[in-house]
XYZ file of N, CA and C in Angstrom:
327
model
N 11.444 6.984 -13.425
C 12.648 7.108 -12.163
C 11.798 6.919 -10.955
N 12.597 6.375 -9.928
C 12.147 6.493 -8.402
C 12.523 7.590 -7.882
N 12.226 8.043 -6.581
C 12.858 9.001 -5.957
C 14.350 8.677 -5.615
N 14.611 7.318 -5.315
C 15.953 6.907 -4.738
C 16.707 7.119 -5.903
N 16.429 6.895 -7.306
C 17.130 7.003 -8.394
C 17.312 8.363 -8.737
N 16.415 9.034 -8.706
C 16.617 10.675 -9.079
C 17.499 11.156 -7.976
N 17.545 10.952 -6.592
C 18.385 11.430 -5.749
C 19.848 11.052 -5.794
N 19.957 9.855 -6.535
C 21.315 9.178 -6.372
C 21.829 9.732 -7.606
N 21.177 9.942 -8.530
C 22.043 10.725 -10.118
C 22.127 12.243 -9.425
N 21.259 12.806 -8.720
C 21.623 14.433 -8.376
C 22.793 14.310 -7.563
N 22.982 13.380 -6.605
C 24.225 13.635 -5.590
C 25.391 13.247 -6.554
N 25.158 12.163 -7.796
C 26.546 11.783 -8.186
C 26.863 13.070 -9.113
N 25.923 13.481 -9.823
C 26.292 14.727 -10.541
C 26.550 16.161 -9.917
N 26.030 16.187 -8.775
C 26.448 17.410 -8.020
C 28.210 17.334 -7.669
N 28.534 16.148 -7.590
C 30.373 15.769 -7.430
C 30.815 15.724 -8.488
N 30.358 15.883 -9.831
C 31.172 15.669 -10.976
C 31.352 14.220 -11.384
N 30.778 13.233 -10.825
C 31.048 11.600 -11.073
C 30.139 10.828 -12.034
N 30.845 10.194 -12.547
C 30.198 9.298 -13.697
C 29.635 8.244 -12.966
N 28.210 7.638 -13.778
C 27.908 6.348 -13.381
C 29.148 5.167 -13.502
N 30.040 5.341 -14.765
C 31.134 4.297 -14.527
C 32.015 4.196 -13.398
N 32.419 5.702 -13.119
C 33.125 5.674 -11.630
C 32.526 5.082 -10.596
N 31.217 5.429 -10.343
C 30.449 4.771 -9.166
C 30.334 3.233 -9.371
N 30.231 2.777 -10.485
C 29.993 1.212 -10.688
C 31.345 0.484 -10.384
N 32.462 1.073 -11.106
C 33.779 0.454 -10.635
C 33.888 0.418 -8.958
N 33.948 1.952 -8.490
C 34.299 1.870 -7.123
C 33.200 1.070 -5.762
N 32.266 0.693 -6.448
C 31.190 -0.018 -5.912
C 31.180 -1.728 -6.295
N 31.879 -1.757 -7.105
C 31.721 -3.132 -7.656
C 30.912 -3.833 -8.432
N 29.848 -2.975 -9.030
C 28.791 -3.406 -9.809
C 28.947 -2.818 -11.221
N 28.069 -3.238 -11.972
C 28.198 -2.953 -13.447
C 27.517 -1.183 -13.744
N 27.904 -0.833 -14.756
C 27.396 0.527 -15.074
C 26.016 0.217 -15.301
N 25.572 -0.666 -16.003
C 24.267 -0.851 -16.225
C 23.114 -1.042 -15.078
N 23.893 -1.452 -14.181
C 23.278 -1.668 -12.986
C 22.811 -0.292 -12.261
N 23.899 0.412 -12.144
C 23.537 1.924 -11.667
C 22.741 2.600 -12.540
N 22.735 2.534 -13.925
C 21.938 2.978 -14.860
C 20.414 2.665 -14.501
N 20.253 1.301 -14.132
C 18.982 0.603 -13.948
C 18.380 1.394 -12.725
N 19.328 1.345 -11.492
C 18.894 1.894 -10.169
C 18.294 3.332 -10.411
N 19.012 4.069 -11.477
C 18.735 5.672 -11.401
C 17.415 5.635 -12.226
N 17.117 4.875 -13.312
C 15.720 4.895 -13.906
C 14.676 4.298 -13.732
N 15.071 3.429 -12.360
C 14.029 2.661 -11.756
C 13.702 1.462 -12.523
N 14.499 0.916 -13.352
C 14.374 -0.320 -14.118
C 14.870 -1.482 -13.158
N 15.263 -1.293 -11.964
C 15.719 -2.249 -11.229
C 14.954 -2.242 -9.902
N 15.041 -3.191 -8.987
C 14.116 -3.321 -7.612
C 15.003 -2.382 -6.486
N 14.417 -2.349 -5.343
C 15.025 -1.679 -4.400
C 16.371 -2.152 -4.022
N 17.429 -1.269 -3.828
C 18.702 -1.628 -3.528
C 18.661 -2.402 -2.205
N 19.717 -3.131 -1.748
C 19.651 -3.604 -0.350
C 20.193 -2.346 0.422
N 19.936 -2.805 1.863
C 20.382 -1.670 2.649
C 21.636 -1.544 2.756
N 22.613 -2.825 2.687
C 24.217 -2.517 2.772
C 24.719 -1.892 1.561
N 24.086 -2.127 0.374
C 24.448 -1.706 -0.717
C 24.137 -0.073 -0.625
N 22.925 0.429 0.135
C 22.469 1.987 -0.078
C 23.649 2.518 0.773
N 23.993 1.682 2.156
C 25.240 2.342 3.043
C 26.663 2.624 2.091
N 26.806 1.463 1.212
C 27.962 1.415 0.241
C 27.947 3.091 -0.287
N 26.749 3.045 -0.972
C 26.575 4.241 -1.791
C 26.631 5.592 -0.832
N 26.223 5.569 0.381
C 26.408 6.679 0.999
C 27.846 7.015 1.519
N 28.650 5.968 1.624
C 29.861 6.236 2.056
C 30.747 6.505 0.888
N 30.558 5.989 -0.163
C 31.206 6.396 -1.682
C 30.824 7.754 -1.745
N 29.483 8.552 -1.811
C 29.392 9.872 -1.920
C 29.861 10.746 -0.881
N 30.142 10.036 0.361
C 30.703 10.896 1.613
C 29.327 11.538 2.387
N 28.313 10.791 2.356
C 27.070 11.195 2.926
C 27.205 11.137 4.532
N 26.775 11.831 5.124
C 26.561 11.651 6.828
C 25.176 12.218 7.185
N 24.817 12.056 8.414
C 23.804 12.075 8.992
C 22.286 12.195 8.063
N 21.830 13.667 8.094
C 20.470 13.945 7.508
C 20.724 13.401 6.031
N 21.509 13.651 5.105
C 21.861 13.139 3.760
C 21.397 11.789 3.698
N 22.639 11.174 4.390
C 22.609 9.506 4.425
C 21.032 9.080 4.532
N 20.499 9.486 5.539
C 19.301 8.952 6.225
C 18.165 9.462 4.999
N 18.305 10.566 4.401
C 17.424 10.606 3.157
C 17.557 9.740 2.100
N 18.679 9.595 1.951
C 18.834 8.552 0.837
C 18.518 6.915 1.038
N 18.696 6.755 2.395
C 18.186 5.692 2.860
C 16.681 5.312 2.852
N 15.925 6.394 3.317
C 14.501 6.545 3.321
C 14.095 6.416 2.037
N 14.694 7.042 0.852
C 14.122 7.178 -0.379
C 14.331 5.600 -1.044
N 15.678 4.991 -0.783
C 15.601 3.666 -1.222
C 14.566 2.832 -0.446
N 14.147 2.986 0.766
C 13.284 1.888 1.448
C 11.939 2.398 0.710
N 11.483 3.416 -0.027
C 9.997 3.496 -0.442
C 10.045 3.517 -1.869
N 11.403 3.674 -2.593
C 11.278 3.148 -3.959
C 10.889 1.844 -4.355
N 9.758 1.803 -4.991
C 9.689 0.444 -5.687
C 9.032 0.750 -7.141
N 10.151 0.319 -7.926
C 9.771 0.747 -9.322
C 8.598 0.021 -10.013
N 8.399 -1.163 -9.374
C 7.238 -1.927 -9.926
C 6.271 -2.135 -9.100
N 4.939 -1.794 -9.730
C 3.827 -2.002 -8.675
C 3.264 -3.172 -7.905
N 3.172 -3.797 -7.086
C 2.773 -5.039 -6.419
C 1.193 -5.073 -6.358
N 0.714 -6.199 -7.156
C -0.884 -6.569 -7.325
C -1.225 -7.752 -6.782
N -2.057 -7.721 -5.774
C -2.433 -8.926 -4.798
C -3.475 -9.640 -5.617
N -3.274 -10.698 -6.342
C -4.477 -11.439 -7.226
C -4.750 -12.588 -6.654
N -4.576 -12.782 -5.274
C -5.188 -13.906 -4.378
C -6.589 -13.976 -4.706
N -7.242 -15.025 -4.733
C -8.583 -15.238 -4.333
C -9.362 -14.791 -5.934
N -8.716 -14.767 -6.879
C -9.468 -14.385 -8.383
C -9.313 -15.506 -9.195
N -9.992 -15.685 -10.348
C -10.089 -16.659 -11.095
C -8.601 -16.869 -11.771
N -8.284 -18.025 -12.069
C -6.911 -18.266 -12.479
C -6.604 -17.665 -13.684
N -7.678 -17.565 -14.862
C -7.559 -16.704 -15.924
C -7.028 -15.067 -15.696
N -7.938 -14.733 -14.748
C -7.643 -13.276 -14.455
C -6.501 -12.952 -13.466
N -6.013 -14.092 -12.942
C -4.724 -13.851 -12.056
C -3.696 -13.409 -12.713
N -3.796 -13.694 -13.965
C -2.550 -13.152 -15.152
C -2.772 -11.808 -15.439
N -3.863 -11.105 -15.380
C -3.853 -9.553 -15.989
C -2.747 -8.826 -15.316
N -2.830 -8.962 -13.770
C -1.735 -7.749 -13.084
C -0.364 -8.235 -13.786
N 0.019 -9.359 -14.326
C 1.292 -9.554 -15.091
C 1.457 -8.948 -16.239
N 0.284 -8.980 -16.989
C 0.460 -8.382 -18.531
C 0.188 -7.084 -18.528
N -0.584 -6.463 -17.616
C -1.208 -5.088 -17.590
C -0.008 -4.213 -17.819
N 0.962 -4.067 -17.108
C 1.967 -3.186 -16.974
C 2.764 -3.109 -18.674
N 3.095 -4.377 -18.975
C 3.581 -4.609 -20.171
C 2.607 -3.993 -21.510
N 1.299 -4.337 -21.345
C 0.377 -3.646 -22.487
C 0.464 -2.200 -22.101
N 0.323 -1.527 -20.836
C 0.598 -0.115 -20.824
C 1.823 0.570 -21.193
N 2.965 -0.140 -20.681
C 4.265 0.399 -21.335
C 4.247 0.583 -22.886
N 3.786 -0.593 -23.528
C 3.749 -0.416 -24.945
C 2.802 0.295 -25.682
N 1.613 0.625 -24.919
C 0.889 1.712 -25.370
C 1.013 3.117 -25.178
N 1.820 3.254 -24.262
C 2.610 4.647 -23.787
C 3.742 5.144 -24.841
N 4.426 3.918 -25.037
C 5.528 3.905 -26.080
C 4.937 4.338 -27.639
N 3.755 3.828 -27.730
C 3.108 4.154 -29.131
C 2.636 5.434 -29.202
N 1.964 5.836 -27.972
C 1.455 7.501 -27.971
C 2.813 8.642 -27.975
N 3.891 8.198 -27.287
C 5.032 9.006 -27.190
C 5.540 9.157 -28.355
N 5.471 8.031 -29.435
C 6.129 8.200 -30.530
C 5.394 8.731 -31.645
N 3.864 8.861 -31.336
C 2.912 9.157 -32.663
C 3.234 10.736 -32.760
């Protein structure tokens, strides 16, 4: 979960609202809202964060906090593989998948 996703979930829950309500009001799917909250989607656009702030009724410091969290929330690491051998340049692509599978196997053990 990213800091943005966690805070968005907290703000929504504090107001007694559901992901479905948020999705309908913002014109996106419930799956997209869920993916933002869990960090399975990339950083939302600034205009979309503004929509979220307006929908939640956030002003001043609360709105700025959510915007800042959105700006720093990257669910996926970025690895610069420039200058590496072509075979080795694919490692950053597969390593997160390998780690995710390994962690899943450890968690279920």
